[in-house]
Amino acid sequence: MHVQEWLETVPAVAVYALVGLVIGLESLGIPLPGEIILVSSALLASQHGDIDPVVLGACATAGAIIGDSIGYAIGRRGGRPLLAWLGAKFPRHFSEGHIATAERSFKKWGMWAVFFGRFVALLRIFAGPLAGVLRMPYWKFLIANVLGGIVWAGGTTAVIYYVGIVAESWLKRFSWLGLVLAVLIGVTSMLVLKRKAKKAAPRTPEPVVTAD
């Protein structure tokens, strides 16, 4: 069963709780499909009046902010041994290469790595724990965490919700052509956000070769 089909079988309160919980756990550092759950729920809200998109966006934002804050606290307390433990448990997501890439991002971009990390799946999982391990001042982390959570969770909910409304309206007038165009608009919006986030990520400098 697809995510959206399953979400249609549960009440609105359960959808709010599920979105907040999954995004919170993902932000805490557990590899979960938070973005897929959020997009599916926002699309479902556009088709069913029982789900309030404002409440949905608020739950997603709260889950993102709280989860990242807990991840920060765990990372600050656990330090480097925590990253080694996560690498053993989740080698696909917490490999030494991934950790090194994320660490370079944080050292170079600081608060911006936390903010733009919301739009990149790998950094979204790393942001909280790694900021704690690197002992980023909490007030800096909190500002980037709150702003990133609002823009990512609230923005994604709004974009997908209105794309769904447009798609449903056009479907009544233009059949599948309206759906195709609406999906293209939604995909383009998401790609633009992700591209901007990737531009903010640091690029590994090429080694300088010197002549003997």
Coordinates of C-alpha atoms in Angstrom, one line a residue:
M1 CA 0.0 0.0 0.0
H2 CA 1.3 3.4 -0.9
V3 CA 1.9 6.0 1.8
Q4 CA -0.9 8.3 0.7
E5 CA -3.4 5.4 0.4
W6 CA -2.5 4.3 3.9
L7 CA -2.8 7.9 5.3
E8 CA -6.4 8.0 3.9
T9 CA -7.4 5.2 6.3
V10 CA -6.4 7.0 9.5
P11 CA -8.1 10.0 11.2
A12 CA -6.8 13.6 10.9
V13 CA -5.4 13.6 14.5
A14 CA -3.3 10.5 13.7
V15 CA -2.0 12.1 10.5
Y16 CA -0.8 15.2 12.5
A17 CA 0.8 13.0 15.2
L18 CA 2.4 10.7 12.6
V19 CA 3.9 13.6 10.6
G20 CA 5.3 15.3 13.7
L21 CA 6.7 12.0 15.1
V22 CA 8.4 10.8 11.9
I23 CA 9.9 14.2 11.1
G24 CA 11.0 14.6 14.8
L25 CA 12.7 11.2 14.8
E26 CA 14.4 11.9 11.4
S27 CA 15.6 15.3 12.7
L28 CA 16.9 13.6 15.8
G29 CA 19.2 11.5 13.7
I30 CA 17.2 8.4 12.8
P31 CA 17.0 7.7 9.0
L32 CA 13.3 7.9 8.3
P33 CA 11.3 9.1 5.2
G34 CA 10.2 12.4 6.8
E35 CA 10.0 14.3 3.5
I36 CA 7.9 11.5 1.9
I37 CA 5.4 11.5 4.8
L38 CA 5.1 15.3 4.8
V39 CA 4.6 15.5 1.0
S40 CA 2.0 12.7 1.1
S41 CA 0.1 14.3 4.0
A42 CA 0.1 17.7 2.4
L43 CA -1.3 16.3 -0.8
L44 CA -3.9 14.4 1.1
A45 CA -4.9 17.6 2.9
S46 CA -5.6 19.2 -0.5
Q47 CA -8.0 16.5 -1.3
H48 CA -9.8 16.0 2.0
G49 CA -11.2 18.8 4.1
D50 CA -10.7 16.9 7.4
I51 CA -7.0 17.6 7.4
D52 CA -6.1 21.3 8.1
P53 CA -3.0 22.3 6.2
V54 CA -2.1 24.9 8.8
V55 CA -2.2 22.4 11.7
L56 CA -0.3 19.9 9.5
G57 CA 2.4 22.5 8.8
A58 CA 2.6 23.4 12.5
C59 CA 3.0 19.8 13.6
A60 CA 5.7 19.2 10.9
T61 CA 7.5 22.4 12.0
A62 CA 7.3 21.5 15.7
G63 CA 8.6 18.0 15.0
A64 CA 11.5 19.3 13.0
I65 CA 12.5 21.9 15.6
I66 CA 12.1 19.6 18.7
G67 CA 13.7 16.6 17.0
D68 CA 16.8 18.7 16.0
S69 CA 17.1 20.1 19.5
I70 CA 17.0 16.7 21.1
G71 CA 19.6 15.5 18.5
Y72 CA 21.8 18.5 19.4
A73 CA 21.6 17.6 23.1
I74 CA 22.4 13.9 22.4
G75 CA 25.3 14.9 20.2
R76 CA 26.7 17.3 22.7
R77 CA 26.6 14.7 25.4
G78 CA 27.7 11.7 23.3
G79 CA 30.5 13.4 21.4
R80 CA 32.6 11.5 18.8
P81 CA 31.8 8.0 20.3
L82 CA 28.2 8.6 19.4
L83 CA 29.1 9.1 15.7
A84 CA 31.1 5.9 15.8
W85 CA 28.2 4.0 17.3
L86 CA 25.8 5.4 14.7
G87 CA 28.2 4.4 12.0
A88 CA 28.1 0.8 13.2
K89 CA 24.3 0.8 13.4
F90 CA 23.5 2.7 10.2
P91 CA 26.6 2.3 7.9
R92 CA 24.7 3.5 4.9
H93 CA 23.8 6.9 6.4
F94 CA 26.6 7.4 8.9
S95 CA 29.6 6.2 7.0
E96 CA 33.0 7.9 7.6
G97 CA 32.7 9.6 4.3
H98 CA 29.2 11.0 5.0
I99 CA 30.3 12.2 8.4
A100 CA 33.4 13.9 7.0
T101 CA 31.3 15.7 4.3
A102 CA 28.8 16.9 6.9
E103 CA 31.5 18.0 9.2
R104 CA 33.2 20.1 6.5
S105 CA 29.9 21.7 5.8
F106 CA 29.4 22.7 9.5
K107 CA 32.9 24.0 9.9
K108 CA 32.7 26.2 6.9
W109 CA 29.1 27.3 7.0
G110 CA 28.1 27.0 10.6
M111 CA 24.5 28.2 11.1
W112 CA 23.8 28.1 7.4
A113 CA 24.6 24.4 7.3
V114 CA 21.9 23.8 9.9
F115 CA 19.4 26.0 8.0
F116 CA 20.0 24.7 4.5
G117 CA 20.6 21.2 5.8
R118 CA 16.8 21.0 6.1
F119 CA 16.6 20.7 2.3
V120 CA 19.2 18.0 1.9
A121 CA 18.3 14.5 3.1
L122 CA 21.8 13.7 4.4
L123 CA 22.3 16.9 6.3
R124 CA 18.7 16.8 7.7
I125 CA 19.6 13.6 9.6
F126 CA 23.1 14.9 10.7
A127 CA 22.3 18.5 11.6
G128 CA 21.2 18.2 15.2
P129 CA 23.6 15.5 16.5
L130 CA 26.6 16.9 14.5
A131 CA 26.0 20.4 15.7
G132 CA 26.1 19.1 19.3
V133 CA 29.2 17.0 18.7
L134 CA 31.0 20.1 17.2
R135 CA 29.7 22.1 20.2
M136 CA 28.1 24.8 18.1
P137 CA 26.8 27.5 20.5
Y138 CA 23.2 26.6 21.2
W139 CA 21.8 30.0 20.5
K140 CA 23.2 29.9 17.0
F141 CA 21.9 26.4 16.5
L142 CA 18.5 27.3 17.8
I143 CA 18.0 30.3 15.5
A144 CA 19.0 28.3 12.4
N145 CA 17.0 25.3 13.6
V146 CA 13.8 27.3 14.1
L147 CA 14.1 29.3 10.9
G148 CA 15.0 26.2 8.9
G149 CA 12.2 24.2 10.4
I150 CA 9.6 26.9 9.5
V151 CA 10.8 27.4 6.0
W152 CA 11.3 23.7 5.1
A153 CA 8.2 22.1 6.9
G154 CA 5.9 25.1 6.5
G155 CA 7.0 25.8 3.0
T156 CA 6.8 22.2 1.8
T157 CA 3.3 21.9 3.2
A158 CA 2.1 25.1 1.6
V159 CA 3.6 24.3 -1.8
I160 CA 2.4 20.7 -2.0
Y161 CA -1.1 21.7 -0.6
Y162 CA -1.7 24.4 -3.3
V163 CA -0.3 22.2 -6.0
G164 CA -2.8 19.6 -5.0
I165 CA -5.7 22.1 -5.0
V166 CA -4.6 23.3 -8.5
A167 CA -4.3 19.7 -9.7
E168 CA -7.8 18.8 -8.5
S169 CA -9.3 22.0 -10.1
W170 CA -7.6 21.4 -13.4
L171 CA -8.4 17.7 -13.5
K172 CA -12.1 18.7 -13.6
R173 CA -11.5 20.9 -16.7
F174 CA -8.6 19.4 -18.6
S175 CA -8.4 15.8 -17.4
W176 CA -4.9 14.3 -17.2
L177 CA -3.2 17.3 -18.9
G178 CA -4.0 19.5 -15.8
L179 CA -2.5 16.8 -13.5
V180 CA 0.7 16.6 -15.5
L181 CA 1.2 20.3 -15.5
A182 CA 0.4 20.6 -11.8
V183 CA 2.9 17.8 -11.0
L184 CA 5.6 19.5 -13.1
I185 CA 5.0 22.8 -11.2
G186 CA 5.3 21.0 -7.9
V187 CA 8.5 19.1 -8.9
T188 CA 10.1 22.3 -10.3
S189 CA 9.4 24.1 -7.0
M190 CA 11.0 21.3 -5.0
L191 CA 14.0 21.1 -7.3
V192 CA 14.6 24.9 -7.1
L193 CA 14.7 24.7 -3.3
K194 CA 17.0 21.7 -3.3
R195 CA 19.3 23.3 -5.8
K196 CA 19.6 26.5 -3.7
A197 CA 20.4 24.3 -0.7
K198 CA 23.1 22.4 -2.5
K199 CA 24.7 25.6 -3.7
A200 CA 25.1 26.5 0.0
A201 CA 27.0 23.3 0.7
P202 CA 30.8 23.5 0.6
R203 CA 32.7 21.9 -2.3
T204 CA 35.7 19.8 -1.5
P205 CA 38.8 21.7 -2.8
E206 CA 40.9 19.9 -5.4
P207 CA 44.4 19.0 -4.3
V208 CA 47.2 21.4 -5.5
V209 CA 49.9 19.6 -7.4
T210 CA 53.3 21.2 -7.2
A211 CA 56.3 20.5 -9.4
D212 CA 59.4 19.0 -7.8

